[in-house]
Short mmCIF file of C-alpha atoms in Angstrom, two decimals:
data_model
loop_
_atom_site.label_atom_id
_atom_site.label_comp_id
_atom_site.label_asym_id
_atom_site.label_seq_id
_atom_site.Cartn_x
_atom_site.Cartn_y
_atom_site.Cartn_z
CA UNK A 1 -40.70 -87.37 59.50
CA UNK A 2 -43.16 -89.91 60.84
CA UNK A 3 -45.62 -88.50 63.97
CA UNK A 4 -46.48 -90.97 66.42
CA UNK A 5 -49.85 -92.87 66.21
CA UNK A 6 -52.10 -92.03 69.84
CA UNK A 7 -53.96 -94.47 71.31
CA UNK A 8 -57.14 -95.23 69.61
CA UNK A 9 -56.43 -92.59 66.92
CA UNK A 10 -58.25 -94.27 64.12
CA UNK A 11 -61.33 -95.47 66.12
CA UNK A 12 -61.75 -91.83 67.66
CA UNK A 13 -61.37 -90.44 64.29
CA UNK A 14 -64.12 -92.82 62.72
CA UNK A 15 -66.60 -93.01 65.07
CA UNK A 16 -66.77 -88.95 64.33
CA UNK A 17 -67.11 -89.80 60.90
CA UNK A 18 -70.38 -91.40 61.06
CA UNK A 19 -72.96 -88.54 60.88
CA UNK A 20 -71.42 -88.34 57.34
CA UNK A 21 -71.29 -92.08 56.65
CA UNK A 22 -75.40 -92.56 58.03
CA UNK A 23 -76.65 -89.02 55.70
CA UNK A 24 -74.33 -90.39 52.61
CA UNK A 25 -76.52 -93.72 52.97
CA UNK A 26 -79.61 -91.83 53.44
CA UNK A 27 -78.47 -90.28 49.84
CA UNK A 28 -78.69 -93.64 48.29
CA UNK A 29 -82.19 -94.62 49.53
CA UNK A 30 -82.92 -95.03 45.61
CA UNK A 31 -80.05 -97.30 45.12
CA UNK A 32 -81.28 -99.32 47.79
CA UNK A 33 -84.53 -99.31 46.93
CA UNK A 34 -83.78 -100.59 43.33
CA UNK A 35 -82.67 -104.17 45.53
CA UNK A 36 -85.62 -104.18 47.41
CA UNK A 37 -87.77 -103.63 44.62
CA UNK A 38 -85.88 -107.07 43.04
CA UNK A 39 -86.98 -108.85 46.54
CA UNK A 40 -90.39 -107.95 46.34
CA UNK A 41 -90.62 -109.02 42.92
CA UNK A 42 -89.76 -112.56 44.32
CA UNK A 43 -91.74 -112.50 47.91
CA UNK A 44 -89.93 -115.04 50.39
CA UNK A 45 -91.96 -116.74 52.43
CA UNK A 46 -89.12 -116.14 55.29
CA UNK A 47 -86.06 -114.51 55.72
CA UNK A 48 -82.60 -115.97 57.18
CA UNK A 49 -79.43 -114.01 58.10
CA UNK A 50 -76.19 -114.82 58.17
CA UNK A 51 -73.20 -112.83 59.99
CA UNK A 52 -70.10 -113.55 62.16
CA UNK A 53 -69.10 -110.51 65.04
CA UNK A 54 -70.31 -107.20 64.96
CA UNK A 55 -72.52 -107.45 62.03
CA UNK A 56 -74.08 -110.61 63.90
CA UNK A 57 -75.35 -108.06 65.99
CA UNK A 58 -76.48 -105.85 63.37
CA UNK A 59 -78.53 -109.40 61.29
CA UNK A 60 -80.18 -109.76 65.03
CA UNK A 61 -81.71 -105.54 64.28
CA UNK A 62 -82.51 -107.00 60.92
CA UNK A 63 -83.99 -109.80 62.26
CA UNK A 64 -86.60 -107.49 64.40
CA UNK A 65 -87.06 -105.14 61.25
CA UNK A 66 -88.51 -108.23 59.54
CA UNK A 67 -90.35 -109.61 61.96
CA UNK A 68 -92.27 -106.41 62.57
CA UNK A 69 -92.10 -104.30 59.78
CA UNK A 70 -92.74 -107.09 56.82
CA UNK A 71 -94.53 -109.60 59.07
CA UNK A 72 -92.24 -112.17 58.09
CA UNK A 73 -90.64 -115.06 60.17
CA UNK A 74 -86.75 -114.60 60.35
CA UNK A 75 -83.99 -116.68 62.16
CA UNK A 76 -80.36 -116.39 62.56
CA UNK A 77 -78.57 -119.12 60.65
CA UNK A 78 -75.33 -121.32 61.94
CA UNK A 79 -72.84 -121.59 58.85
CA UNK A 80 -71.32 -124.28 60.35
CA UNK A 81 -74.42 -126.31 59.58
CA UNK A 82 -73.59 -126.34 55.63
CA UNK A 83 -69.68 -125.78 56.31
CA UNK A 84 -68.93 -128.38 58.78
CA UNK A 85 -72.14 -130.74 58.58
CA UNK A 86 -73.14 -130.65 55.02
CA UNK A 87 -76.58 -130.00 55.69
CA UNK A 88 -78.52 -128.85 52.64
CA UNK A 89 -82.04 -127.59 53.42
CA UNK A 90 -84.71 -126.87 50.59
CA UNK A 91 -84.31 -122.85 50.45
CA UNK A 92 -86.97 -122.32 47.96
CA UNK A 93 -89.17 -119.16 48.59
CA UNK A 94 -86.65 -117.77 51.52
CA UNK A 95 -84.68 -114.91 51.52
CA UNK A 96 -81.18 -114.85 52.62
CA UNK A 97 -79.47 -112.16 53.72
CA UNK A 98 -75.51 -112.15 54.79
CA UNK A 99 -74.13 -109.36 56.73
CA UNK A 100 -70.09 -108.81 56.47
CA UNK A 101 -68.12 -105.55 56.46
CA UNK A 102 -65.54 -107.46 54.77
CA UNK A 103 -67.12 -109.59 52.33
CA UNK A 104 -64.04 -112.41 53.17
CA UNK A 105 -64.83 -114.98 55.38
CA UNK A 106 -64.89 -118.37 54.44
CA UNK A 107 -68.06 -119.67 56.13
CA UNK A 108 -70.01 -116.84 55.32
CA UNK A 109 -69.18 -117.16 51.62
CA UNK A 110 -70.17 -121.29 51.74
CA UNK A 111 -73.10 -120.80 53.06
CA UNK A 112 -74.21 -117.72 50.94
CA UNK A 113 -73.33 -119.99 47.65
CA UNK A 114 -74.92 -123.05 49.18
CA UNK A 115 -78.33 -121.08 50.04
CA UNK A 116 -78.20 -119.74 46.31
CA UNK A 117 -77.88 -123.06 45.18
CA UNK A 118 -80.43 -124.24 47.08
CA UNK A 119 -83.03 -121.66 45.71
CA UNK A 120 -82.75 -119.26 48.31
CA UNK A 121 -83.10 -115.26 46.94
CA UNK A 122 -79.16 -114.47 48.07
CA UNK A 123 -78.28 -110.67 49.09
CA UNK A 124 -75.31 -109.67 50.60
CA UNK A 125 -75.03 -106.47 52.94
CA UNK A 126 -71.16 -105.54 53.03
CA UNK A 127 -68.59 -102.64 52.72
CA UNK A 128 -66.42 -104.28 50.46
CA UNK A 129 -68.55 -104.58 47.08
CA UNK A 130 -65.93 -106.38 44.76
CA UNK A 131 -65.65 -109.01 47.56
CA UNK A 132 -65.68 -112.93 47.11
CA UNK A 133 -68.91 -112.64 49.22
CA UNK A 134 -71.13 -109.74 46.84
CA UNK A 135 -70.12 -112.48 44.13
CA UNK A 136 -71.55 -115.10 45.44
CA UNK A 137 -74.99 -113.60 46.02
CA UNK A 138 -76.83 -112.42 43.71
CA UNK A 139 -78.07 -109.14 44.73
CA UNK A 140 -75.67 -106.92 47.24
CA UNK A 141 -76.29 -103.58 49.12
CA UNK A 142 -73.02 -101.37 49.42
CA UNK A 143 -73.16 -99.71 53.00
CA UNK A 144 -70.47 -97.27 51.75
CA UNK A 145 -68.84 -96.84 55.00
CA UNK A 146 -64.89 -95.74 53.33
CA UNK A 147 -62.10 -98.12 54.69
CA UNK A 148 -61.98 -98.33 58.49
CA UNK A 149 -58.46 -98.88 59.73
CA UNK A 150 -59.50 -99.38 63.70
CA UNK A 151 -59.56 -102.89 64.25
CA UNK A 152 -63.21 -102.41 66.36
CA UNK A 153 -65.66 -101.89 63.89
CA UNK A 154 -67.30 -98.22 64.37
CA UNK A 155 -68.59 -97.00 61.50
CA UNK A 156 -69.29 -99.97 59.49
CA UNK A 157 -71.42 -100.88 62.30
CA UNK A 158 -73.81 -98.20 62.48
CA UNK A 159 -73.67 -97.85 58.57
CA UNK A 160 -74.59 -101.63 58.83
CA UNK A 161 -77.60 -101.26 60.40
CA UNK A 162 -78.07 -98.33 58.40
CA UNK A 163 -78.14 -100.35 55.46
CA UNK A 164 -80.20 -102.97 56.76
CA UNK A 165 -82.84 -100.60 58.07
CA UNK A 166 -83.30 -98.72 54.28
CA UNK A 167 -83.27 -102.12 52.82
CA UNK A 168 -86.22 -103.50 54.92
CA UNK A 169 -88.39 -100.35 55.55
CA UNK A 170 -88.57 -99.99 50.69
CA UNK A 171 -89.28 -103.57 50.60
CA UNK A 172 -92.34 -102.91 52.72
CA UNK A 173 -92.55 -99.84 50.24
CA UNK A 174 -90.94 -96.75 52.74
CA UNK A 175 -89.03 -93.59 51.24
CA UNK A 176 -86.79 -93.83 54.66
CA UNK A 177 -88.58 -90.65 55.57
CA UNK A 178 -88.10 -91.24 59.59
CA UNK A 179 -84.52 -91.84 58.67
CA UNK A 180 -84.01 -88.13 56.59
CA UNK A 181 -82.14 -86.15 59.57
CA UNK A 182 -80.77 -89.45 60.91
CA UNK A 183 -77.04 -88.02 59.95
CA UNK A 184 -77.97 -84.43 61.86
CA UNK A 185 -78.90 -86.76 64.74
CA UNK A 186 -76.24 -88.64 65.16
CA UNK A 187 -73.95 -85.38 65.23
CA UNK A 188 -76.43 -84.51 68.06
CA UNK A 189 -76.09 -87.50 69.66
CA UNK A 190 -72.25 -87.22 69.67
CA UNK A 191 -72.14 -83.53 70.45
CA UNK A 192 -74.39 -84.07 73.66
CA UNK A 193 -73.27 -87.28 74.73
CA UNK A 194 -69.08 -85.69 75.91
CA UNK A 195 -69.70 -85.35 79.43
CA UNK A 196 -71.65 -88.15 79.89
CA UNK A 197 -69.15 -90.73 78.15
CA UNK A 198 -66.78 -89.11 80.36
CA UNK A 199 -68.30 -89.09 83.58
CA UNK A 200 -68.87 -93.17 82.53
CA UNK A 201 -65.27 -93.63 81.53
CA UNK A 202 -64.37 -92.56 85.26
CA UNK A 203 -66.92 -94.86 86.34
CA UNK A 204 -65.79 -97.52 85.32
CA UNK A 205 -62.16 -97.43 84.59
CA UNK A 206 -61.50 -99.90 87.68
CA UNK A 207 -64.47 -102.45 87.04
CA UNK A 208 -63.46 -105.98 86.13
CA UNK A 209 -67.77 -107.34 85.44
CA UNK A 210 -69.77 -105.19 82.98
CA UNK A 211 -73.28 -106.88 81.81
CA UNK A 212 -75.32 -105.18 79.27
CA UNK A 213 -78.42 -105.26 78.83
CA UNK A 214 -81.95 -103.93 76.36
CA UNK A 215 -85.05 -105.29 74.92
CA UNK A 216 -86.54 -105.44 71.10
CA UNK A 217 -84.60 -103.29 68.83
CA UNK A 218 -82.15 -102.42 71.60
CA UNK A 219 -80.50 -105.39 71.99
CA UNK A 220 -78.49 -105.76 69.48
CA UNK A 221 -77.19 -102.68 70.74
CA UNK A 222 -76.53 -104.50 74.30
CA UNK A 223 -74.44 -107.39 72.26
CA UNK A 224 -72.44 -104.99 70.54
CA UNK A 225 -71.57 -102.82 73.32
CA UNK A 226 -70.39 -105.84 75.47
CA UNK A 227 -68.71 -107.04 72.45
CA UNK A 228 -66.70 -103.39 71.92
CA UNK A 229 -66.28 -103.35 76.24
CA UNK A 230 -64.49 -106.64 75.34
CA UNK A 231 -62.33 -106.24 72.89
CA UNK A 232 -61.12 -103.17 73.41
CA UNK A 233 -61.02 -102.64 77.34
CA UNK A 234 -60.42 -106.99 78.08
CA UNK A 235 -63.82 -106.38 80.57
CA UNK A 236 -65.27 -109.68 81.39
CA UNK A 237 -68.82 -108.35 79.84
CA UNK A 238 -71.99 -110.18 79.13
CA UNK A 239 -75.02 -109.61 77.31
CA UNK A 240 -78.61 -110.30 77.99
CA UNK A 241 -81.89 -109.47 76.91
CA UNK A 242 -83.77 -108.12 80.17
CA UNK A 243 -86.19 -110.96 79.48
CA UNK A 244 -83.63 -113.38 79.22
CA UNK A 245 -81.64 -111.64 82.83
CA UNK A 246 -84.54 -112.03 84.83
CA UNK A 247 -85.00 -115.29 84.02
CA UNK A 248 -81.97 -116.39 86.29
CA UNK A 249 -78.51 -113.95 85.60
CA UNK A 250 -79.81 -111.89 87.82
CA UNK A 251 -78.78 -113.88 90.74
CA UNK A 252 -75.30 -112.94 90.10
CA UNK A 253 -75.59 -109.35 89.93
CA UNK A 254 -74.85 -107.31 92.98
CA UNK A 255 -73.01 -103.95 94.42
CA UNK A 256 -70.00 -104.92 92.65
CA UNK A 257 -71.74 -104.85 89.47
CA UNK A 258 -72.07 -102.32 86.58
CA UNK A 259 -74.42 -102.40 84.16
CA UNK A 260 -74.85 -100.37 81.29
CA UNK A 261 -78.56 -100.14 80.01
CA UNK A 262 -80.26 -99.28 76.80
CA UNK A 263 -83.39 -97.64 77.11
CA UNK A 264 -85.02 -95.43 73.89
CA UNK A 265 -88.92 -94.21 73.90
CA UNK A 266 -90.91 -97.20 72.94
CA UNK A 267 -91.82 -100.48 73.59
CA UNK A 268 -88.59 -101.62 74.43
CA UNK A 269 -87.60 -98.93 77.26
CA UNK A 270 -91.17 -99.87 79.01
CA UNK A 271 -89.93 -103.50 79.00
CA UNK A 272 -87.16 -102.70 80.92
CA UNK A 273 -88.64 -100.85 83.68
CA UNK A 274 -89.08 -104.27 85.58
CA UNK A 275 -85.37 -105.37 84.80
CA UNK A 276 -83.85 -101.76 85.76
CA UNK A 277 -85.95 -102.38 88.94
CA UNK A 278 -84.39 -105.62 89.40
CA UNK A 279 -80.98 -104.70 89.33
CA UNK A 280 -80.95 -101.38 91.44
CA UNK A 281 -82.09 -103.61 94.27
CA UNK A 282 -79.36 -105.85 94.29
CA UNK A 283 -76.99 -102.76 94.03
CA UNK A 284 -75.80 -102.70 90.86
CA UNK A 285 -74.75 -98.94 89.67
CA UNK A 286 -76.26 -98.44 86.38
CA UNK A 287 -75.60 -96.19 83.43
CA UNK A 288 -78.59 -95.55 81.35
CA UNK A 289 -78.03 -94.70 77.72
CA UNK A 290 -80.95 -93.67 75.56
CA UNK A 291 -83.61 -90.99 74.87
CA UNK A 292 -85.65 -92.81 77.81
CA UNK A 293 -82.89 -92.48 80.14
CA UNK A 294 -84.40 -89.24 81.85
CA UNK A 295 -86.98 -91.67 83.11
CA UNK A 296 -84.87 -94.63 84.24
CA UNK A 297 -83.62 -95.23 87.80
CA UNK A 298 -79.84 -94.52 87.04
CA UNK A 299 -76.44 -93.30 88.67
CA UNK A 300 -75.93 -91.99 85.42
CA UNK A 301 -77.62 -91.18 82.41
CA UNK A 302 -76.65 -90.14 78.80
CA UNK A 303 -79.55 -89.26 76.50
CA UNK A 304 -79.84 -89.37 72.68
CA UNK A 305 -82.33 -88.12 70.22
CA UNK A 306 -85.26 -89.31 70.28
CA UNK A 307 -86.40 -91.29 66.76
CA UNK A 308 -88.81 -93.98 65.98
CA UNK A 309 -88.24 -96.92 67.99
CA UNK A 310 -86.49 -99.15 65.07
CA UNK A 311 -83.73 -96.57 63.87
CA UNK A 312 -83.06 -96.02 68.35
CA UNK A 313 -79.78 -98.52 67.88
CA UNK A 314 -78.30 -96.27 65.36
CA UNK A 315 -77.63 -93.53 67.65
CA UNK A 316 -77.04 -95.70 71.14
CA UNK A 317 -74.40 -97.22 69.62
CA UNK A 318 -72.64 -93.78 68.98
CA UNK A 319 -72.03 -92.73 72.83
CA UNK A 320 -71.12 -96.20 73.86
CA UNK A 321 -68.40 -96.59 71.31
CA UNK A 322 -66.53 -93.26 72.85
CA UNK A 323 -67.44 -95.36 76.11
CA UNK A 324 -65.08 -98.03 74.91
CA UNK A 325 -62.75 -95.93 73.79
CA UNK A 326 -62.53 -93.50 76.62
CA UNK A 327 -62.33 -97.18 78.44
CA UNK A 328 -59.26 -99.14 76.74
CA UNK A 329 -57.28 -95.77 76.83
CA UNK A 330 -57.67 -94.84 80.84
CA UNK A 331 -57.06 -98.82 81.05
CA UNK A 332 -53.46 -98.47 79.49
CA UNK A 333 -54.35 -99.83 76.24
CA UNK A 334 -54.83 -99.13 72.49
CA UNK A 335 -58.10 -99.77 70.97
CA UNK A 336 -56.91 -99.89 67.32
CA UNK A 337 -54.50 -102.37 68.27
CA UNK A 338 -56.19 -104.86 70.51
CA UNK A 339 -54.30 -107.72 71.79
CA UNK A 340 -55.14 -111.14 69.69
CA UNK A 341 -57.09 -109.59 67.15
CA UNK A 342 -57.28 -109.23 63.64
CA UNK A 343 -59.22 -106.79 61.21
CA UNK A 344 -60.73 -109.51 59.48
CA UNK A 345 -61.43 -112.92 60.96
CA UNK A 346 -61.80 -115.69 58.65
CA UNK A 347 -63.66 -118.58 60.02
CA UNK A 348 -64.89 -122.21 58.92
#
């Protein structure tokens, strides 16, 4: 006899499986290294990534791990540049990375085979190795995340930038030694963060306008939690960069407000004193998640763990998806089966 599926069964269940999922990857630094060696043997004079969703989100951390790490100029491509408009730009020397859990979408695969052919160094970052995009690139990281049945990506997230991170930190010749407890962490982070995600789930249950918000490394954790807020919970929730919401959002924020803040140790968490400043005087009740959160002006705070500043989005992401879960259910609905969506979105 059949049992009943609960509400956001599958996305509870694998957003506890990723301690496991991030140490497994951890396992494979070797494997991953073997790719990166092939990338240094062929050094780009820039990078470009390619991604659709959640794992744009995770090419925009990959993006900053470039930049900083490697030195390197990097830039977020628009597929529908070769797809739609045919362009065709000389590729030679550049590195191309495209990030898809599912390895199927149309524009993603065009462009990958169009950069290849136009001399770029091709990699693709997915969990589906045998898809149509790992054959069109020529080199391809497996993040190893197990199928994921929840239609909001949970653990192929974090395992994406996972992934990513190990990639970038051998090519600039790291043993991912700031990443070895990263899986012990994250169990930490998950362990710590119950009353917390709770306390934010009664929060907000009744708020219609969420905006989230982080600097640096931390803001593709901002885009990803308005992105699961979303789609699972139908909030009307924006993203910024707290460069980017001073510069004018701002305006619109006020008592009816809530926004939910990233803020780990580092550069990124002293950035955002000014915009947390910002936003408490215009009344907007904010929940602070990150191992700076002690030290931020906040009606509530959940910490994490604190790591080096890059591998920070790794274990934000963790309490925020039990956020959106915790969400979607009090709201009436069913995060694995989200109105209007589909586990894999094929564009053009």
């Amino acid at each position: 006899m059949m049992t009943e599926q609960r509400p956001g069964e599958h996305m509870a269940a694998e957003i506890a499986q990723q301690p496991d999922v991030l140490a497994g990857l951890v396992a494979r630094q070797a494997e991953i290294a073997g790719v990166a060696e092939k990338i240094s043997q062929r050094p780009p004079r820039f990078a470009l990534l390619a991604a659709r969703g959640s794992s744009d989100h995770a090419a925009l951390y990959a993006k900053y791990l470039i930049e900083v790490l490697l030195g390197l100029p990097a830039g977020l491509v628009s597929p529908s540049t070769a797809t739609l408009y045919g362009a065709r730009p000389d590729l030679r020397d550049v590195l191309f990375v495209t990030v898809s859990q599912s390895g199927g979408s149309p524009d993603l695969i065009e462009v990958t085979e169009t950069a290849r052919r136009q001399g770029a160094l091709t990699v693709s970052v997915t969990n589906t190795p045998d898809s149509p995009l790992r054959a069109a690139s020529e080199l391809g990281v497996d993040i190893g995340a197990g199928l994921e049945k929840a239609v909001a990506a949970t653990k192929t997230y974090s395992a994406t930038l996972m992934a990513l991170y190990l990639l970038i930190d051998a090519v600039r010749g790291g043993k991912a030694a700031d990443a070895e407890k990263i899986g012990e962490l994250a169990q930490q982070t998950l362990d710590g963060a119950t009353e917390g995600v709770q306390r934010a789930v009664d929060r907000y249950r009744f708020v219609n306008r969420v905006l989230t918000t982080a600097r640096g490394y931390s803001y593709a954790t901002a885009l990803e939690a308005s992105l699961k807020l979303a789609e699972t919970s139908y909030l009307a929730a924006r993203a910024y960069s707290g460069a980017d919401l001073l510069h004018g959002p701002v305006a619109a924020v006020d008592d009816q407000t809530a926004v939910l803040a990233l803020t780990s140790a580092g550069h990124g968490a002293d950035a955002m004193r000014e915009v947390i400043d910002a936003v408490g005087k215009r009344g907007a009740d904010v929940v602070a998640v990150g191992s700076a959160s002690a030290e931020t002006p906040a009606a509530l705070r959940i910490d994490v763990p604190q790591t080096v500043e890059e591998l920070a989005p790794i274990l934000e992401i963790l309490p925020v998806q039990r956020i959106a879960l915790g969400l979607s259910i009090a709201r009436g609905g069913d995060p694995d089966s989200p109105r209007g969506l589909l586990k894999v979105t094929k564009t053009r």
